[in-house]
Tab-separated table of C-alpha atoms in Angstrom:
chain	number	residue	atom	x	y	z
A	30	MET	CA	0.000	0.000	0.000
A	31	ARG	CA	2.847	2.419	0.742
A	32	GLU	CA	3.655	2.706	-2.978
A	33	THR	CA	0.168	3.788	-4.013
A	34	ALA	CA	-0.622	7.458	-4.502
A	35	MET	CA	-3.251	7.556	-1.770
A	36	CYS	CA	-0.934	6.019	0.819
A	37	ALA	CA	2.412	7.521	-0.151
A	38	GLY	CA	3.722	9.664	2.697
A	39	LEU	CA	1.552	8.170	5.422
A	40	GLN	CA	3.078	7.084	8.714
A	41	ASP	CA	2.957	3.493	9.934
A	42	ALA	CA	0.021	4.092	12.300
A	43	GLU	CA	-2.083	5.615	9.519
A	44	LEU	CA	-1.180	2.829	7.108
A	45	ALA	CA	-2.064	0.226	9.728
A	46	ALA	CA	-5.478	1.847	10.254
A	47	LEU	CA	-6.188	1.718	6.521
A	48	HIS	CA	-4.863	-1.834	6.284
A	49	ARG	CA	-7.303	-3.016	8.953
A	50	ILE	CA	-10.326	-1.936	6.922
A	51	GLY	CA	-9.020	-2.483	3.382
A	52	ARG	CA	-9.139	-5.452	1.047
A	53	ARG	CA	-7.908	-6.085	-2.480
A	54	ARG	CA	-10.384	-6.580	-5.299
A	55	ARG	CA	-9.750	-7.681	-8.862
A	56	VAL	CA	-12.157	-6.390	-11.508
A	57	ALA	CA	-12.501	-7.956	-14.954
A	58	THR	CA	-12.746	-5.892	-18.136
A	59	GLY	CA	-16.294	-4.584	-18.488
A	60	GLN	CA	-17.246	-5.257	-14.865
A	61	ARG	CA	-18.974	-2.483	-12.936
A	62	VAL	CA	-17.374	-1.189	-9.765
A	63	CYS	CA	-20.488	0.792	-8.843
A	64	TRP	CA	-23.729	2.020	-10.419
A	65	ALA	CA	-24.955	5.606	-10.313
A	66	GLY	CA	-27.695	6.009	-7.730
A	67	ASP	CA	-26.787	2.901	-5.744
A	68	PRO	CA	-25.913	3.259	-2.048
A	69	SER	CA	-22.319	4.493	-1.703
A	70	LEU	CA	-20.895	1.638	0.356
A	71	THR	CA	-17.219	1.623	-0.627
A	72	CYS	CA	-14.372	3.796	-1.846
A	73	ALA	CA	-11.117	2.579	-3.348
A	74	ASN	CA	-7.657	3.393	-4.552
A	75	LEU	CA	-6.894	2.159	-8.076
A	76	VAL	CA	-3.680	0.117	-8.035
A	77	SER	CA	-3.571	-1.012	-11.665
A	78	GLY	CA	-5.754	-0.857	-14.772
A	79	VAL	CA	-8.039	1.855	-16.156
A	80	LEU	CA	-11.629	2.617	-15.156
A	81	LYS	CA	-14.216	4.715	-16.963
A	82	VAL	CA	-16.567	7.117	-15.225
A	83	ALA	CA	-19.944	7.329	-16.967
A	84	ARG	CA	-22.956	9.552	-16.373
A	85	SER	CA	-26.512	9.267	-17.716
A	86	GLU	CA	-27.796	12.338	-19.549
A	87	PRO	CA	-31.437	13.555	-19.290
A	88	ASP	CA	-32.092	12.311	-22.851
A	89	GLY	CA	-31.050	8.767	-21.882
A	90	ARG	CA	-27.575	8.812	-23.415
A	91	VAL	CA	-24.670	7.498	-21.362
A	92	GLN	CA	-21.617	9.765	-21.521
A	93	ILE	CA	-18.112	8.867	-20.393
A	94	VAL	CA	-17.009	11.836	-18.301
A	95	GLY	CA	-13.550	10.679	-17.247
A	96	LEU	CA	-10.940	7.953	-16.972
A	97	LEU	CA	-9.263	6.765	-13.779
A	98	TYR	CA	-5.650	5.585	-13.798
A	99	PRO	CA	-3.452	3.898	-11.145
A	100	GLY	CA	-3.220	6.101	-8.067
A	101	ASP	CA	-6.629	7.702	-8.596
A	102	PHE	CA	-9.326	7.702	-5.913
A	103	VAL	CA	-12.503	5.779	-6.772
A	104	GLY	CA	-15.868	6.713	-5.296
A	105	THR	CA	-17.192	9.662	-3.312
A	106	LEU	CA	-16.639	10.320	0.375
A	107	PHE	CA	-19.441	11.693	2.571
A	108	ALA	CA	-22.123	10.831	-0.003
A	109	GLU	CA	-24.999	8.435	0.554
A	110	ARG	CA	-25.372	7.550	-3.147
A	111	SER	CA	-22.888	6.897	-5.925
A	112	LEU	CA	-22.835	9.835	-8.311
A	113	ASP	CA	-21.562	7.970	-11.386
A	114	THR	CA	-21.311	4.510	-12.866
A	115	ILE	CA	-17.715	3.278	-12.794
A	116	ALA	CA	-16.600	0.284	-14.859
A	117	ALA	CA	-13.335	-1.336	-15.905
A	118	LEU	CA	-11.933	-0.641	-19.372
A	119	SER	CA	-9.180	-3.162	-18.605
A	120	GLU	CA	-8.481	-5.671	-15.865
A	121	ALA	CA	-8.053	-3.660	-12.696
A	122	ASP	CA	-6.788	-4.104	-9.155
A	123	LEU	CA	-8.171	-1.943	-6.339
A	124	CYS	CA	-7.682	-1.388	-2.620
A	125	VAL	CA	-11.292	-1.185	-1.414
A	126	TYR	CA	-12.462	0.401	1.847
A	127	PRO	CA	-15.948	0.516	3.401
A	128	ARG	CA	-16.910	4.162	3.037
A	129	LEU	CA	-18.130	4.732	6.587
A	130	ALA	CA	-15.116	2.963	8.090
A	131	LEU	CA	-12.797	5.021	5.887
A	132	GLU	CA	-14.494	8.236	6.968
A	133	THR	CA	-13.956	7.214	10.609
A	134	VAL	CA	-10.253	6.491	10.008
A	135	LEU	CA	-9.846	9.858	8.294
A	136	ALA	CA	-11.542	11.617	11.212
A	137	ASP	CA	-9.085	9.967	13.618
A	138	HIS	CA	-5.980	10.617	11.491
A	139	PRO	CA	-5.772	14.237	10.221
A	140	ALA	CA	-2.679	13.586	8.068
A	141	ALA	CA	-4.444	10.751	6.274
A	142	ARG	CA	-7.543	12.930	5.858
A	143	ARG	CA	-5.559	15.723	4.221
A	144	LEU	CA	-3.795	13.292	1.900
A	145	VAL	CA	-6.964	11.496	0.813
A	146	LEU	CA	-8.821	14.765	0.250
A	147	ARG	CA	-5.926	16.079	-1.868
A	148	ARG	CA	-5.961	12.814	-3.844
A	149	THR	CA	-9.728	13.075	-4.320
A	150	MET	CA	-9.462	16.645	-5.604
A	151	ALA	CA	-6.643	15.662	-7.962
A	152	THR	CA	-8.768	12.832	-9.353
A	153	LEU	CA	-11.682	15.232	-9.863
A	154	ALA	CA	-9.410	17.677	-11.684
A	155	GLU	CA	-8.226	14.907	-14.004
A	156	THR	CA	-11.760	13.830	-14.894
A	157	ARG	CA	-12.634	17.456	-15.716
A	158	ARG	CA	-9.969	17.342	-18.433
A	159	TRP	CA	-11.969	14.684	-20.220
A	160	MET	CA	-14.939	16.698	-21.480
A	161	PRO	CA	-12.883	19.121	-23.609
A	162	MET	CA	-11.187	16.075	-25.127
A	163	LEU	CA	-14.516	14.577	-26.213
A	164	ALA	CA	-15.680	17.961	-27.509
A	165	ARG	CA	-13.188	17.624	-30.371
A	166	ALA	CA	-15.267	16.749	-33.426
A	167	ARG	CA	-12.595	15.024	-35.506
A	168	ALA	CA	-11.552	11.449	-34.819
A	169	ASP	CA	-7.856	12.237	-35.300
A	170	ALA	CA	-8.065	15.007	-32.675
A	171	ARG	CA	-9.710	12.684	-30.152
A	172	VAL	CA	-7.197	9.888	-30.639
A	173	ALA	CA	-4.266	12.315	-30.482
A	174	ALA	CA	-5.582	13.870	-27.270
A	175	LEU	CA	-6.063	10.452	-25.676
A	176	LEU	CA	-2.540	9.360	-26.617
A	177	LEU	CA	-1.078	12.479	-25.044
A	178	ASP	CA	-3.223	12.016	-21.938
A	179	MET	CA	-2.210	8.362	-21.546
A	180	ALA	CA	1.465	9.196	-22.031
A	181	ARG	CA	1.218	11.806	-19.271
A	182	ARG	CA	-0.793	9.654	-16.862
A	183	CYS	CA	1.208	6.477	-17.514
A	184	GLU	CA	4.486	8.321	-16.867
A	185	ALA	CA	5.981	7.751	-20.295
A	186	ARG	CA	9.650	6.895	-20.118
A	187	GLY	CA	12.427	8.051	-22.442
A	188	PRO	CA	12.053	9.128	-24.875
A	189	GLU	CA	8.298	9.278	-24.146
A	190	ALA	CA	7.764	5.543	-24.616
A	191	PHE	CA	4.967	3.761	-22.781
A	192	ARG	CA	2.667	0.765	-22.954
A	193	LEU	CA	-0.925	1.539	-23.866
A	194	PRO	CA	-3.103	0.721	-20.846
A	195	LEU	CA	-6.089	0.195	-23.143
A	196	SER	CA	-6.816	-1.963	-26.164
A	197	ARG	CA	-7.899	-0.315	-29.422
A	198	GLY	CA	-11.463	-1.378	-28.648
A	199	ALA	CA	-11.377	0.197	-25.181
A	200	MET	CA	-9.905	3.393	-26.635
A	201	GLY	CA	-12.791	3.490	-29.085
A	202	GLU	CA	-15.306	2.950	-26.303
A	203	ALA	CA	-13.789	5.787	-24.299
A	204	LEU	CA	-13.780	8.174	-27.274
A	205	GLY	CA	-17.084	7.177	-28.860
A	206	LEU	CA	-15.313	5.826	-31.959
A	207	ALA	CA	-15.288	2.489	-33.756
A	208	ILE	CA	-12.271	0.270	-33.190
A	209	GLU	CA	-11.516	0.494	-36.926
A	210	THR	CA	-11.369	4.286	-36.673
A	211	VAL	CA	-8.955	4.158	-33.740
A	212	SER	CA	-6.705	1.637	-35.518
A	213	ARG	CA	-6.756	3.714	-38.705
A	214	GLN	CA	-5.779	6.874	-36.843
A	215	MET	CA	-2.988	5.107	-34.955
A	216	THR	CA	-1.602	3.777	-38.241
A	217	ALA	CA	-1.865	7.231	-39.813
A	218	PHE	CA	0.057	8.809	-36.919
A	219	HIS	CA	2.722	6.126	-37.307
A	220	ASP	CA	2.988	6.700	-41.069
A	221	GLU	CA	3.232	10.460	-40.553
A	222	GLY	CA	6.104	10.050	-38.086
A	223	LEU	CA	4.206	11.298	-35.031
A	224	ILE	CA	4.393	8.020	-33.109
A	225	GLU	CA	6.175	4.701	-33.291
A	226	LEU	CA	4.246	1.490	-32.665
A	227	SER	CA	5.883	-1.557	-31.112
A	228	GLY	CA	3.940	-4.806	-30.797
A	229	VAL	CA	0.314	-4.680	-29.675
A	230	ARG	CA	0.575	-2.015	-26.950
A	231	GLY	CA	3.983	-0.329	-27.249
A	232	VAL	CA	3.958	3.354	-28.264
A	233	ARG	CA	6.666	6.010	-28.462
A	234	LEU	CA	5.802	9.653	-29.065
A	235	ILE	CA	8.196	10.880	-31.734
A	236	ASP	CA	6.747	14.349	-32.316
A	237	GLY	CA	4.639	15.357	-29.334
A	238	ALA	CA	4.331	18.947	-30.558
A	239	ARG	CA	2.744	17.915	-33.834
A	240	LEU	CA	0.511	15.442	-32.044
A	241	ALA	CA	-0.615	18.232	-29.716
A	242	ALA	CA	-1.356	20.393	-32.757
A	243	VAL	CA	-3.585	17.635	-34.143
A	244	ALA	CA	-5.319	17.353	-30.788
A	245	GLY	CA	-5.983	21.097	-30.893
């Protein structure tokens, strides 16, 4: 737990308090972590994988409003009902805590409370970046923006090489595009010298500036 973003910097007593109430949970691709409107019983820290945050619109459409990456906080503290539906875009591993028990631990440990609240606000700020990305009308702009976002969130290593956390199909689901469209755009970026593809998931950003220009 000490290596995860939510727990990094906590003292042994605070970690022990979280350990007493926490459990690990594996989530398969496509499985729901929680449904909007259901009782808010748990919160979690995402250890590995990618989750999507979806919200139902008044006209019945379901809109993805954000992605959660390792280190992000999952769920809503001090809320009786889940605000959004959260599901796995890839296999995921979570540290899960009963919400009420977690709130009690945070009340007893001010340092842990400050850290978790900062982590929650950071997660909220990241999800707010998602809507402008989806507002891009062109498919190439959406795919470019997602590649840049994944490189940043996955801590791309030199020179800016990383492993895609999502399959082409999951990228399409997140962006509202067909898998064929995502694959076509990835190939086009490769042919234009913006990225280099390696195997099924390997990506290296060759010209991040040009990719950012495509993303708008």
